[in-house]
Coordinates of C-alpha atoms in Angstrom, one line a residue:
X1 CA -13.4 5.8 -13.7
X2 CA -14.9 5.9 -10.2
X3 CA -12.9 7.7 -7.5
X4 CA -13.7 7.4 -3.8
X5 CA -12.0 8.9 -0.7
X6 CA -11.7 7.0 2.6
X7 CA -9.6 8.0 5.4
X8 CA -6.8 5.8 6.6
X9 CA -6.8 5.0 10.3
X10 CA -4.6 7.3 12.5
X11 CA -1.4 5.7 13.2
X12 CA -1.0 4.2 9.7
X13 CA 0.5 7.2 8.0
X14 CA 2.5 10.3 8.8
X15 CA 1.5 13.9 8.1
X16 CA 4.2 15.8 6.0
X17 CA 4.8 19.0 7.9
X18 CA 7.9 20.4 6.1
X19 CA 7.6 23.5 4.1
X20 CA 6.8 22.9 0.4
X21 CA 5.7 19.8 -1.5
X22 CA 6.8 16.4 -0.4
X23 CA 9.4 15.2 -2.8
X24 CA 8.1 12.1 -4.6
X25 CA 10.6 10.0 -6.5
X26 CA 9.0 6.5 -6.7
X27 CA 5.6 4.8 -7.1
X28 CA 5.5 1.5 -5.3
X29 CA 2.9 -1.0 -6.6
X30 CA 1.7 -3.8 -4.4
X31 CA -0.8 -6.7 -4.9
X32 CA -3.2 -6.8 -1.9
X33 CA -3.5 -10.5 -1.5
X34 CA -6.8 -9.6 0.0
X35 CA -10.1 -8.7 -1.6
X36 CA -11.1 -5.0 -1.9
X37 CA -13.3 -5.0 1.2
X38 CA -10.7 -6.7 3.3
X39 CA -8.1 -4.2 2.2
X40 CA -10.4 -1.2 3.1
X41 CA -10.8 -2.8 6.5
X42 CA -7.1 -3.2 7.0
X43 CA -6.4 0.4 5.9
X44 CA -9.1 1.9 8.1
X45 CA -8.1 0.1 11.3
X46 CA -5.0 1.0 13.2
X47 CA -2.7 -1.9 12.3
X48 CA 0.3 0.1 11.1
X49 CA -0.2 -0.2 7.3
X50 CA -1.7 2.0 4.7
X51 CA -1.3 3.1 1.1
X52 CA -2.2 6.2 -0.9
X53 CA -4.5 4.4 -3.3
X54 CA -6.4 1.1 -3.8
X55 CA -7.6 0.0 -7.3
X56 CA -10.4 -2.4 -7.5
X57 CA -10.0 -5.4 -9.7
X58 CA -13.3 -5.8 -11.5
X59 CA -14.0 -2.2 -12.4
X60 CA -10.9 -0.1 -11.8
X61 CA -12.5 2.0 -9.0
X62 CA -9.8 4.0 -7.3
X63 CA -10.0 4.7 -3.6
X64 CA -7.6 7.2 -2.0
X65 CA -6.7 6.6 1.7
X66 CA -3.8 9.0 2.3
X67 CA -3.3 12.4 0.8
X68 CA -0.4 12.5 -1.7
X69 CA 1.3 15.2 0.4
X70 CA 1.3 12.7 3.4
X71 CA 3.4 9.6 4.0
X72 CA 1.7 6.3 3.8
X73 CA 3.2 3.2 5.6
X74 CA 3.4 0.7 2.7
X75 CA 6.9 -0.1 1.8
X76 CA 8.2 -1.5 5.1
X77 CA 11.0 1.1 5.0
X78 CA 10.7 4.6 6.4
X79 CA 13.0 6.2 3.7
X80 CA 11.1 4.6 0.8
X81 CA 7.8 5.5 2.3
X82 CA 8.9 9.1 2.7
X83 CA 9.7 9.6 -1.1
X84 CA 7.0 7.3 -2.6
X85 CA 3.4 7.0 -3.4
X86 CA 1.9 3.5 -2.6
X87 CA -0.6 1.9 -4.8
X88 CA -2.4 -1.3 -3.9
X89 CA -3.9 -3.3 -6.8
X90 CA -6.6 -5.7 -5.6
X91 CA -5.0 -8.9 -6.7
X92 CA -4.0 -12.5 -5.8
X93 CA -0.6 -13.2 -7.4
X94 CA -1.2 -16.9 -7.5
X95 CA -4.2 -16.5 -9.8
X96 CA -3.7 -16.9 -13.6
X97 CA -4.5 -13.2 -14.3
X98 CA -3.9 -11.3 -11.2
X99 CA -4.5 -7.9 -12.7
X100 CA -7.3 -6.9 -14.9
X101 CA -7.0 -4.5 -17.9
X102 CA -9.6 -2.1 -16.5
X103 CA -7.5 -2.1 -13.2
X104 CA -4.1 -1.4 -15.1
X105 CA -5.9 1.4 -17.2
X106 CA -7.0 3.0 -14.0
X107 CA -3.4 2.7 -12.6
X108 CA -1.7 4.4 -15.6
X109 CA -4.5 6.9 -16.3
X110 CA -5.2 5.7 -19.8

């Protein structure tokens, strides 16, 4: 599995400054409805949205945009953002097979 790091734009996530690790209670999975490169562009420009990870459809490559300790703005709800990790799967839900097996294996770590 290929792993990349790319910085999300300032203003699309919050630094977690409390003492100790950030409590993570949920993993929120999204389908991008954009291709991989459009999603990278969206997360690296200041438009108010980001995620911790993006997983590419054709090869399962994982790109991290926001440190796990920080709060990505992905769920549309501050409380959910604050206690979750956001993962974007490059996918179009209206396609017959929106998620690939290699992508799902990368997501679950198998």
